[in-house]
Short mmCIF file of C-alpha atoms in Angstrom, two decimals:
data_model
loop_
_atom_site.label_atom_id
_atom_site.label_comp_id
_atom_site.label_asym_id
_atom_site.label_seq_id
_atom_site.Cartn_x
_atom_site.Cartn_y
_atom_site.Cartn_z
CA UNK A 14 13.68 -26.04 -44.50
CA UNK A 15 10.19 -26.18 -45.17
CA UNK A 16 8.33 -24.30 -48.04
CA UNK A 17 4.84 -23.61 -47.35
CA UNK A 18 2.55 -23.68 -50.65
CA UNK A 19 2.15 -19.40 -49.89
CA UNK A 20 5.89 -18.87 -50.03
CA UNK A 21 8.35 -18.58 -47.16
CA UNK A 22 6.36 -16.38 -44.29
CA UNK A 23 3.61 -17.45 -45.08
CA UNK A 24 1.49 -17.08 -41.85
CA UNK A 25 -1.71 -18.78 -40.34
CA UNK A 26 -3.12 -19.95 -37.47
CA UNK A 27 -3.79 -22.82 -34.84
CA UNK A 28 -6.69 -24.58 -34.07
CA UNK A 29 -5.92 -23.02 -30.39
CA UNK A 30 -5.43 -19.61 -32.10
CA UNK A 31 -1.75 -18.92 -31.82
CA UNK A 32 0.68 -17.66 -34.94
CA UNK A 33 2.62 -20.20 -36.88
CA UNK A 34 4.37 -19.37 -39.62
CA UNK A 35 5.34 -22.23 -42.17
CA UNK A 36 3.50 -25.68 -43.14
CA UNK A 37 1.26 -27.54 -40.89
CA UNK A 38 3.45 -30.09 -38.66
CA UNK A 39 1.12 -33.20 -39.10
CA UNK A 40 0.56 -32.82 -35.44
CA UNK A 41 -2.79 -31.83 -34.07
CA UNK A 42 -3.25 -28.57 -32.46
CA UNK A 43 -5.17 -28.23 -28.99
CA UNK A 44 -8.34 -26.75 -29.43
CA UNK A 45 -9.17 -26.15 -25.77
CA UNK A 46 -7.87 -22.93 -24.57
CA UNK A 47 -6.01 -22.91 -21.09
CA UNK A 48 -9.10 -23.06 -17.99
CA UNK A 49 -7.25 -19.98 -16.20
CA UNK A 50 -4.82 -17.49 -17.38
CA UNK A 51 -1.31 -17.52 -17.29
CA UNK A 52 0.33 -13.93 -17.05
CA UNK A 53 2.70 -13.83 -20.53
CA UNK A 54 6.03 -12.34 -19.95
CA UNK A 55 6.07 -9.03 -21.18
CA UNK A 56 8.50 -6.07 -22.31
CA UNK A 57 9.77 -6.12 -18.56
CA UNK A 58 11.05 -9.85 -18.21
CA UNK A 59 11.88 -10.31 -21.85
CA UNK A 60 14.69 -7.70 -21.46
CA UNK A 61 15.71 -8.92 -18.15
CA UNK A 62 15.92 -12.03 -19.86
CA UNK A 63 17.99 -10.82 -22.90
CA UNK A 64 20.15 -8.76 -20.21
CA UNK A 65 20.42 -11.90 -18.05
CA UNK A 66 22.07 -13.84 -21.35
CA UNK A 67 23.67 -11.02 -22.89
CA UNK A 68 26.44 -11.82 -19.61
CA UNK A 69 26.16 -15.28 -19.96
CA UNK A 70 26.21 -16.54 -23.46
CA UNK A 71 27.41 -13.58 -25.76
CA UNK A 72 30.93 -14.78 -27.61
CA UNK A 73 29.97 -18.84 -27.13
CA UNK A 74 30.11 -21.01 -29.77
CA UNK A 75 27.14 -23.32 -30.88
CA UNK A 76 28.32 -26.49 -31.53
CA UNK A 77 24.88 -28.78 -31.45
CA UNK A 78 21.16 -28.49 -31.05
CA UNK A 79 18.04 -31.14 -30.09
CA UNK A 80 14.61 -30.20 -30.66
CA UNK A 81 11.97 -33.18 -29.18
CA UNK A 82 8.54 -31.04 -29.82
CA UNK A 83 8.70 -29.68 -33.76
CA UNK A 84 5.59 -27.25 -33.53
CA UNK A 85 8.51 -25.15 -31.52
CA UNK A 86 10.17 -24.05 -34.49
CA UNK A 87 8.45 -21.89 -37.03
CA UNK A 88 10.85 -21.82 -39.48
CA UNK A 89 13.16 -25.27 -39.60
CA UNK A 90 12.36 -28.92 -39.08
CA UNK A 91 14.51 -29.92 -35.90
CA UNK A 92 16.99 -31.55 -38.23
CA UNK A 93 17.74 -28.60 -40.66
CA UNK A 94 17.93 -26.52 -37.66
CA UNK A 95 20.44 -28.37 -35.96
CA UNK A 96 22.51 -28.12 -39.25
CA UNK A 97 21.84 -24.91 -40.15
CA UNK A 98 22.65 -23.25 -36.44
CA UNK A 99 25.68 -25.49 -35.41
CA UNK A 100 29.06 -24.32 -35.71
CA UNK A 101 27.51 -20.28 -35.20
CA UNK A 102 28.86 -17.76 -32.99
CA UNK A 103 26.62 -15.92 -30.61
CA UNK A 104 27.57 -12.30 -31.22
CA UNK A 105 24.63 -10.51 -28.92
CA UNK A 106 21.02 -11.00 -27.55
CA UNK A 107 18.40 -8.36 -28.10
CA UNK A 108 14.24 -7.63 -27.87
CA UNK A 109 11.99 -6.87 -29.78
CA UNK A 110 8.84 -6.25 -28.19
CA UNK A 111 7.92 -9.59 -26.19
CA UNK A 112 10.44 -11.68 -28.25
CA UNK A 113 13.87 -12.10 -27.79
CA UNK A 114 16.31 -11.94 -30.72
CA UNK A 115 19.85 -13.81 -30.49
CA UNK A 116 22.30 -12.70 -33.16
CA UNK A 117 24.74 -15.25 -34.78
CA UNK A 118 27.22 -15.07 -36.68
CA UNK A 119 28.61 -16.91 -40.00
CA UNK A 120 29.04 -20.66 -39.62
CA UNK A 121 32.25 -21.72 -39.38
CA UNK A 122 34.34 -23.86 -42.16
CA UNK A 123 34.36 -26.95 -40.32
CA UNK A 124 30.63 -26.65 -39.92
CA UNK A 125 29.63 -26.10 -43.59
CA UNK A 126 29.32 -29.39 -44.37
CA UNK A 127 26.66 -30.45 -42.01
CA UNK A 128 23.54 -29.35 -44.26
CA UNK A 129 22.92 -32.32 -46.62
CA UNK A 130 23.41 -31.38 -50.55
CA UNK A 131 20.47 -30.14 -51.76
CA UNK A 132 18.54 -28.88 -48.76
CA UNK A 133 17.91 -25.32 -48.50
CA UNK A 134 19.46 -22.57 -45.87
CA UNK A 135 17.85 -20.37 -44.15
CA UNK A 136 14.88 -19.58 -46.13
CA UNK A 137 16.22 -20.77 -49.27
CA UNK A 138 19.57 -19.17 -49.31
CA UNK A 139 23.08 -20.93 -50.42
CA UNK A 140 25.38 -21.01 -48.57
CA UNK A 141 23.68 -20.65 -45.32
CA UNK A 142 27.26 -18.90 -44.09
CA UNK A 143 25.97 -15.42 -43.27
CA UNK A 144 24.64 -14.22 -40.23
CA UNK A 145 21.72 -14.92 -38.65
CA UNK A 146 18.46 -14.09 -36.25
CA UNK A 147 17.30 -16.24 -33.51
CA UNK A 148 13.37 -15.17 -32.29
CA UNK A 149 12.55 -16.74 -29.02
CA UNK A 150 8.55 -15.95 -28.01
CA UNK A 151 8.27 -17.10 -24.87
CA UNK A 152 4.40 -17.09 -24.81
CA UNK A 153 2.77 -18.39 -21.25
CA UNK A 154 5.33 -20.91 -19.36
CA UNK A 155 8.37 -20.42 -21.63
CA UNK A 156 11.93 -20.50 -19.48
CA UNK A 157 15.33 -20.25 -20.51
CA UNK A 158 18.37 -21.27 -18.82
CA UNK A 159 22.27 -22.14 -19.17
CA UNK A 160 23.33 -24.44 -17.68
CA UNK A 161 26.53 -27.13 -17.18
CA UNK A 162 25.80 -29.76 -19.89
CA UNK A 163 24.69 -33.34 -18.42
CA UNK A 164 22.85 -31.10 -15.72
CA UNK A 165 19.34 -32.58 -14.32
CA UNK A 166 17.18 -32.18 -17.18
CA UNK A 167 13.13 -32.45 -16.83
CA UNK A 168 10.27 -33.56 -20.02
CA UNK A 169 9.52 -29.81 -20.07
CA UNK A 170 12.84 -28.90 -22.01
CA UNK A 171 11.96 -29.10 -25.78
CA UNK A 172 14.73 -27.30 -27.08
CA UNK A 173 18.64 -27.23 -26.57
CA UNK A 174 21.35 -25.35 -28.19
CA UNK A 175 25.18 -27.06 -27.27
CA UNK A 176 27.70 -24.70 -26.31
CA UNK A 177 31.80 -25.62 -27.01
CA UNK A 178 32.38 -24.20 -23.58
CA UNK A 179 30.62 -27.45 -22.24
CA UNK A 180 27.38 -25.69 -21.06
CA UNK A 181 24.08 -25.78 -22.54
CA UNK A 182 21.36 -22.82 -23.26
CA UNK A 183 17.89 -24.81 -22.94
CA UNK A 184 14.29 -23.81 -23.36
CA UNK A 185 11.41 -25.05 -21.12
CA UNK A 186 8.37 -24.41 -21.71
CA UNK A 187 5.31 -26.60 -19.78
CA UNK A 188 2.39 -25.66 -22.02
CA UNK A 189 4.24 -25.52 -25.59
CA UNK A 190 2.85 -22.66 -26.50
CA UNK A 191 6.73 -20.84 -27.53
CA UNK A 192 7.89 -20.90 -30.42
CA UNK A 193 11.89 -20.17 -31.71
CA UNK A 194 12.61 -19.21 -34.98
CA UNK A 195 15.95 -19.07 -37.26
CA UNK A 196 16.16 -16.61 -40.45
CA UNK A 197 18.97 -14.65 -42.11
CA UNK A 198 19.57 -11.39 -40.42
CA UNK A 199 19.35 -7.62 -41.59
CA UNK A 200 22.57 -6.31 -41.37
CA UNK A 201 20.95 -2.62 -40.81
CA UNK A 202 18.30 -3.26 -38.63
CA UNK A 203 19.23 -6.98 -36.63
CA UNK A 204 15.77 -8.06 -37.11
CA UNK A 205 15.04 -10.95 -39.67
CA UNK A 206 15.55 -9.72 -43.45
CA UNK A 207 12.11 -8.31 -45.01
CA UNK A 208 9.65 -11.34 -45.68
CA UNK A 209 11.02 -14.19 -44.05
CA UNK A 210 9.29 -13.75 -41.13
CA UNK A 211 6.54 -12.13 -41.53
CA UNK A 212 3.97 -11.97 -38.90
CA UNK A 213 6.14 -12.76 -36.46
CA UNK A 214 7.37 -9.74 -34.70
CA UNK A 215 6.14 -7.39 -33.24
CA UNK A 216 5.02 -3.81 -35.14
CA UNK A 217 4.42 -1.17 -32.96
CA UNK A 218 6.30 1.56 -31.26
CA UNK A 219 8.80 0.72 -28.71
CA UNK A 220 7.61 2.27 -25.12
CA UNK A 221 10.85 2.45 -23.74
CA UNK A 222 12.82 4.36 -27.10
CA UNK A 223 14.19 7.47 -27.04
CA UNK A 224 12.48 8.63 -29.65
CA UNK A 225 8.91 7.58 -28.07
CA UNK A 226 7.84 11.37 -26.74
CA UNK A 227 4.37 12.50 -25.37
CA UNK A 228 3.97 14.35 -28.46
CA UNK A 229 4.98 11.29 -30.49
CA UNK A 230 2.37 8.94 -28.52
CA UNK A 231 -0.14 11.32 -28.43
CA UNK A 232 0.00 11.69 -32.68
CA UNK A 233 -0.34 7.94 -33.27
CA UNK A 234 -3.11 8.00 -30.31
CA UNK A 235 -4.98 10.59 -32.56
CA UNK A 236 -5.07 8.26 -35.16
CA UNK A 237 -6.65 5.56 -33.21
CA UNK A 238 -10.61 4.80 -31.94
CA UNK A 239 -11.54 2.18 -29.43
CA UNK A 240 -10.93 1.24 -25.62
CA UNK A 241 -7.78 2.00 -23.44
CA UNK A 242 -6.84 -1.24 -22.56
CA UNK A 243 -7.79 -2.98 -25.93
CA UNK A 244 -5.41 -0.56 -27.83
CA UNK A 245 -2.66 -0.91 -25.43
CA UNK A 246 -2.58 -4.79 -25.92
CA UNK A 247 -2.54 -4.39 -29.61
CA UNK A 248 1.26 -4.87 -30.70
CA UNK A 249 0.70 -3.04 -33.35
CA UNK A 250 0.21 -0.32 -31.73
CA UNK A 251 2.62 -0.32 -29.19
CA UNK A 252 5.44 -3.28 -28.64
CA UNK A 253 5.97 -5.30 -25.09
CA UNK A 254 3.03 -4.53 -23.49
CA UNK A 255 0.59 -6.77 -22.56
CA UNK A 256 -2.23 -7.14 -19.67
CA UNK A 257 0.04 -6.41 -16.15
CA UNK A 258 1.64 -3.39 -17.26
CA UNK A 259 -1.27 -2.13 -19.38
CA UNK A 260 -3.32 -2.27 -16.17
CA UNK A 261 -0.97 -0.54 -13.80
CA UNK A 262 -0.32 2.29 -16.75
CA UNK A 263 -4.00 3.11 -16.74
CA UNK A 264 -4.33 3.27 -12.85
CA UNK A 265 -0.81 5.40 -12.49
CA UNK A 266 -2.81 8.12 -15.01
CA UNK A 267 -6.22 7.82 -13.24
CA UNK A 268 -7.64 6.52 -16.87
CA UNK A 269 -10.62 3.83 -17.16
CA UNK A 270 -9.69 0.54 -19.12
CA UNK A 271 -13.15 0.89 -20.67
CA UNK A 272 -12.66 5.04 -21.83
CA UNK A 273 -12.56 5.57 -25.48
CA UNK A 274 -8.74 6.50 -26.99
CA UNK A 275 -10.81 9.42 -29.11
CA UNK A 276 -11.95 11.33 -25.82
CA UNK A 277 -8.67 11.96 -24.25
CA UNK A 278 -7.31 15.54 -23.82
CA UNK A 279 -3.67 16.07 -24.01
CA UNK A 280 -3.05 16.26 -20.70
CA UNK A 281 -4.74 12.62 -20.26
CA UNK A 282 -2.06 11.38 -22.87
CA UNK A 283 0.60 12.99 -20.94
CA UNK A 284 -0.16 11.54 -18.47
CA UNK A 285 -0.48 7.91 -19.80
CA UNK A 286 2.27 8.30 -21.86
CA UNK A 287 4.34 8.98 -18.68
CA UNK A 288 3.02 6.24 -16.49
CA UNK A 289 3.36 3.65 -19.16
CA UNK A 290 7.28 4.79 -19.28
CA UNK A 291 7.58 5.05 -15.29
CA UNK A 292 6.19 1.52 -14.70
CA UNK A 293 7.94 -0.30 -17.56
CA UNK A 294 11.37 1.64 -16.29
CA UNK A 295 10.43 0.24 -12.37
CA UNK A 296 9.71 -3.55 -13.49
CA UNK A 297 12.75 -3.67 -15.65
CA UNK A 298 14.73 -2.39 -12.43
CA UNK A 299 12.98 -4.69 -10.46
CA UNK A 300 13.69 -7.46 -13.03
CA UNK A 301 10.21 -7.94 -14.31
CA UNK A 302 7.27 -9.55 -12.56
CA UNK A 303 7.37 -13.24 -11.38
CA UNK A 304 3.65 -13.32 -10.80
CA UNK A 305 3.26 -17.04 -12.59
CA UNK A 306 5.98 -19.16 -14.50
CA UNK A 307 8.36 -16.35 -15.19
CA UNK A 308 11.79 -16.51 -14.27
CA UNK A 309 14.80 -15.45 -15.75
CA UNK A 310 18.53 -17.24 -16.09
CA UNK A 311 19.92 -15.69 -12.90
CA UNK A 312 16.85 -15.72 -10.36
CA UNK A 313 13.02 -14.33 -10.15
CA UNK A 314 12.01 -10.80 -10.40
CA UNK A 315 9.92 -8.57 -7.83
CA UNK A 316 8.07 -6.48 -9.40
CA UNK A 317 5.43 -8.42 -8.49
CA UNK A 318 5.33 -6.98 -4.66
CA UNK A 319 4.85 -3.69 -5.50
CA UNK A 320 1.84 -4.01 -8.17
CA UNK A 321 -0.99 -1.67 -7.31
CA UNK A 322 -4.04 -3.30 -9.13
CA UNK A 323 -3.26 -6.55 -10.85
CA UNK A 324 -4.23 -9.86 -9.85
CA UNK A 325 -5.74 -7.71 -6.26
CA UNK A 326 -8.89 -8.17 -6.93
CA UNK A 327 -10.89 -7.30 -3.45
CA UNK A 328 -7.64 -5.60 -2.04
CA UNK A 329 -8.23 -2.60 -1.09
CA UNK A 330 -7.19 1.11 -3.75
CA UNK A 331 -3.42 1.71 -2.44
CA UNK A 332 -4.80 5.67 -3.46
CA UNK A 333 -8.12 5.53 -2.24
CA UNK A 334 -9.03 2.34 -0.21
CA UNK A 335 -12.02 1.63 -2.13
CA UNK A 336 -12.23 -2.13 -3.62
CA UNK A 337 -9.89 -3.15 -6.79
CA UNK A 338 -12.40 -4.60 -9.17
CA UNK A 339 -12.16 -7.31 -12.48
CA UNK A 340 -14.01 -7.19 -15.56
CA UNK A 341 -13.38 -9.00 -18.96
CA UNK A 342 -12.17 -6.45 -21.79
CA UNK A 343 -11.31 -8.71 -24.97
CA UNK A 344 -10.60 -11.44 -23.01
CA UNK A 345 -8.32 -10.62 -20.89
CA UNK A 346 -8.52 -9.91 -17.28
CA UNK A 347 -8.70 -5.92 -16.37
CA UNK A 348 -8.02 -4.71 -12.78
CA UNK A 349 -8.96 -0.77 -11.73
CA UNK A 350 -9.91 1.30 -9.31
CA UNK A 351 -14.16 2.50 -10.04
CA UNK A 352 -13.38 5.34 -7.87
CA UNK A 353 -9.78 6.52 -8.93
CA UNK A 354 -10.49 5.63 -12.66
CA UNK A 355 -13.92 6.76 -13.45
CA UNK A 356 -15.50 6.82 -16.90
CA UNK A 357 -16.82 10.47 -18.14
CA UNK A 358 -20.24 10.69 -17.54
CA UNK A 359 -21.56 10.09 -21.19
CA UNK A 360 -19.49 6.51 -21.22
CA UNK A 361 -20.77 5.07 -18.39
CA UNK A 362 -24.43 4.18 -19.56
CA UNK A 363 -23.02 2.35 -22.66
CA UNK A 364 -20.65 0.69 -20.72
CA UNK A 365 -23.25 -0.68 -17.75
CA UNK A 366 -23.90 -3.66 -18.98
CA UNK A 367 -20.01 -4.44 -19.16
CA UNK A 368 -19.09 -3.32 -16.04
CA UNK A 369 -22.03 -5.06 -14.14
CA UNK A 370 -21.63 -8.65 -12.22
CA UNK A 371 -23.99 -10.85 -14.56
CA UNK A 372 -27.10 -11.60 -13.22
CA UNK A 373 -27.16 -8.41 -11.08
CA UNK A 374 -29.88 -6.33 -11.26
CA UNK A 375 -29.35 -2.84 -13.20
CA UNK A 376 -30.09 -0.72 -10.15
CA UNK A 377 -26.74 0.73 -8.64
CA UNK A 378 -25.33 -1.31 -5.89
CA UNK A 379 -24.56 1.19 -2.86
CA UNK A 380 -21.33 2.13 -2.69
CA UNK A 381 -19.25 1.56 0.46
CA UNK A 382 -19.57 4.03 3.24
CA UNK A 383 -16.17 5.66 4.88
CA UNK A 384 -15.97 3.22 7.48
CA UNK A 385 -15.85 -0.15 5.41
CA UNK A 386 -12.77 0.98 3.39
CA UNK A 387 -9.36 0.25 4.12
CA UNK A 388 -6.23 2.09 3.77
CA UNK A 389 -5.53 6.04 3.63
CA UNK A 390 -9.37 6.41 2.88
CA UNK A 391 -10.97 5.18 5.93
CA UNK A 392 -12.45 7.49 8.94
CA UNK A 393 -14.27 6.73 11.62
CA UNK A 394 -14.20 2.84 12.37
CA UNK A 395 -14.94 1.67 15.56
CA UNK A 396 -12.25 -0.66 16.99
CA UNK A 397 -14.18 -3.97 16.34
CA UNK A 398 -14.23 -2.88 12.62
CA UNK A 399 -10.82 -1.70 12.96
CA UNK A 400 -10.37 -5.17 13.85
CA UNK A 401 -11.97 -6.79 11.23
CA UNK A 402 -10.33 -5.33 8.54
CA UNK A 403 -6.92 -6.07 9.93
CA UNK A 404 -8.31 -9.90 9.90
CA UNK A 405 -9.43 -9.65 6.28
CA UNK A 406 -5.69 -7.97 5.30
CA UNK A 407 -4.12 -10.71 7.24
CA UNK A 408 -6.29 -13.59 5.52
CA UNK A 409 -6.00 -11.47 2.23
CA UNK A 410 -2.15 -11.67 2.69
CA UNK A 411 -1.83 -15.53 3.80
CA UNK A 412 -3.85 -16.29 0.39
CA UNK A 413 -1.14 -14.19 -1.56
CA UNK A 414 1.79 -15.78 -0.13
CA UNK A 415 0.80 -19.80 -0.27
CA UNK A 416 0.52 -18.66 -3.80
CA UNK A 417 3.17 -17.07 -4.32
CA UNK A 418 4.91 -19.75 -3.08
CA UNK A 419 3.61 -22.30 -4.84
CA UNK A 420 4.64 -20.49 -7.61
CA UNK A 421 8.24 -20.25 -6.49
CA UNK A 422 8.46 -23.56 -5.60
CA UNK A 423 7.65 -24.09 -9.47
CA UNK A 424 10.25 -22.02 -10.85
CA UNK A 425 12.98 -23.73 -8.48
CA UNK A 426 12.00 -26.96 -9.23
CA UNK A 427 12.50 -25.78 -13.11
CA UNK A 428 15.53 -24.44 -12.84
CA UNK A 429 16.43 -27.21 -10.97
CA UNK A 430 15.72 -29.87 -13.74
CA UNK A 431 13.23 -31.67 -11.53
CA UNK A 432 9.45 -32.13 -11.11
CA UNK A 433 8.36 -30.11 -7.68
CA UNK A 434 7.50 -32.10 -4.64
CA UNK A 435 3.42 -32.17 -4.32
CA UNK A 436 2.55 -30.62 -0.84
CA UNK A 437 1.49 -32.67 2.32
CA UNK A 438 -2.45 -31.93 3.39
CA UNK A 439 -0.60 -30.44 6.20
CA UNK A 440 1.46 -27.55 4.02
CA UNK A 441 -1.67 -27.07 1.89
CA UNK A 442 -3.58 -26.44 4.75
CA UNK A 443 -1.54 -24.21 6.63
CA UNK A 444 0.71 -22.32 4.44
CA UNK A 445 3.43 -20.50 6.30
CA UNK A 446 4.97 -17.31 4.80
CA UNK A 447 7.38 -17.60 1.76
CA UNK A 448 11.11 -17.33 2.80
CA UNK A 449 13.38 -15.40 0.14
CA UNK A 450 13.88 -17.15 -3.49
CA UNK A 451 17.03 -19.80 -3.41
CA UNK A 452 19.11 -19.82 -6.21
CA UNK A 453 18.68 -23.48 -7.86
CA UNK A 454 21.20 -25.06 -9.67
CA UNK A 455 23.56 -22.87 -12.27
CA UNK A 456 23.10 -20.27 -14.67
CA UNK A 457 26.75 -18.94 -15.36
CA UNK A 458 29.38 -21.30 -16.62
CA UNK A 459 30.72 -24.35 -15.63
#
């Protein structure tokens, strides 16, 4: 394993800005960012995910593992990682915020002589018997699936773990942005022991815990100052959710993205604290949201049909029927509702500037009058508008499902092990409505 000159954990950064913990790799980061952005997977498809594998891996044996891209692993060179994890027994698969976390157990006899004399297990530890801590961080495009070994296999699979039971757990991931991790394991806890990783994981509370109550959420909100949305993304403040679910939490409770943490009321906390809780339940039952890249080991998740403000930009409120708006917060991308999710009166002037289109001028832009809004808020159209906003749903609605489909296409093609097919002019000029998911290829055993 390799020692960084701060000690084992010691963390820094990218060029591109993303965590790696351990020496530099000789390699040279990216320095351009991504032009668009890629939804992450978040608390809802990592434990789908972890669920998905839980049935299909938990009691294999590793026997072998291939890494082609080393930036992957934070804490091994590919070598000392195939030693070090062969010959382990997968003993259950787990999250912890947006990372997954495979337990192993001890190596096996027969495998205790495949780390060379002299090099050091699992963070400096001899033997390297004990048990152990897989992290898998998924970041933007990463995919994992199991599948028969000598199965089609793409350039987009970096990392491999061998199974005796002749199948093979793989990790894809397009933009190599994920990053695995192996460290020796807390027997207490399951996480990796204190120090080794540090930096890695996730901090914050977990949404979906038992022991996460209003009154619990509404003492560490206290203790906090700055924007809704910000604070929600900060995984130190709470663990697994990031920019889909943080948006449709803040328009279940009727809260602005842009509304200071400090000038809630209880009952505004309540209220959040519930509707993050009741939409990170509903994804996970609806296995996540396969709005981009995600997919999980045993098929595509559909959240993604029944989201309320994300990515529906110009759609109309599904409460109201005004216009879903975007503006920038940190970053990221935030979707609301002006109407539904208004800003107390003393917040709004400082936040003008934010919240305007740039380049417009600072005088209000009227609002839109009852007969140009769609849904459960419009009265008194006359049938040619009537008409024309059932042309602008239907054109809204062919735009959603070529993408979607493209999308899917993507996913099938990946779990498929091969490159998708580029579309004719024809296709691409005429999309036709997405038929149901196919299963591609296998994810259960041979």
């Amino acid at each position: 394993m390799r020692i960084p000159s701060g000690g084992v954990g010691c963390d820094d950064r990218c060029a591109d800005g993303h965590r790696r913990v351990g020496p530099a790799r000789g390699i040279r980061a990216r320095h351009a960012l991504p032009r668009y952005a890629l939804g992450m997977p978040e608390l809802p498809e990592v434990e789908t995910i972890a669920r998905d594998l839980r049935g299909l891996v938990v009691g294999a044996r590793i026997v072998a593992a291939r890494c082609d891209w080393p930036p992957t692993l934070r804490s091994h060179a590919p070598d000392a990682f195939a030693a070090e994890i062969a010959g382990r027994q997968i003993e259950g698969v787990g999250r912890r915020g947006k990372q997954l976390l495979v337990w192993l157990g001890p190596r096996t006899e027969e495998s205790a002589g495949l780390t060379e004399p002299g090099r050091a297990d699992l963070a400096g530890s001899r033997p390297g018997a004990g048990t152990a801590v897989l992290t898998i961080h998924l970041k933007m495009t990463g995919q994992l699936f199991v599948v028969p070994t000598g199965a089609p296999q793409d350039r987009h699979v970096h990392v491999v773990l061998v199974l005796a039971d002749g199948r093979e757990l793989r990790f894809r991931d397009m933009r190599k942005f994920g990053r695995i991790g192996l460290y020796r394991r807390d027997p207490a806890t399951g996480l990796p022991l204190e120090g080794e990783a540090s930096g890695v994981l996730a901090t914050g509370a977990e949404p979906l815990a038992d022991d996460f109550t209003a009154r619990r959420f509404a003492d560490i909100l206290a203790r906090r100052r700055g924007r809704l949305k910000t604070l929600l993304l900060n995984q130190e403040f709470l663990a697994g959710v990031g920019n889909i679910y943080a948006d449709e939490a803040l328009w279940r409770a009727r809260l602005h993205p842009l509304r200071d943490a400090r000038t809630l009321r209880p009952n505004d906390a309540r209220r959040l604290h519930g509707a993050l809780r009741d939409v990170l339940a509903e994804a996970v039952e609806r296995r996540g949201s396969s709005v981009d890249d995600y997919t999980a080991p045993q098929g595509d998740g559909s959240m993604q049909e029944h989201l309320a403000v994300y990515q529906r930009v110009g759609e109309p409120c599904p409460r109201c029927g005004r216009t879903i708006r975007r503006i920038v917060v940190g970053g990221r991308s935030t979707h609301f509702c002006g109407w539904c999710q208004r800003l107390p009166a003393g917040r709004r002037e400082a936040a003008a500037k934010m919240l305007s289109p740039a380049g417009q001028s600072s005088r209000p832009a009227r609002g839109l009058r009852w007969t140009e809004l769609d849904g459960e808020g419009a009265l008194g159209r006359t049938q040619d508008e009537k008409a024309r906003a059932i042309e602008r749903a239907a054109d809204r609605q062919r735009r959603i499902v070529a993408t979607r489909k493209a999308a899917s296409t993507r996913r099938a093609a990946a779990r498929a092990g091969t490159p998708p097919a580029a579309p004719t002019p024809a296709s691409a000029a005429n999309p036709t409505p997405a038929a149901a998911p196919t299963e591609v290829g296998s994810g259960g055993p041979a």
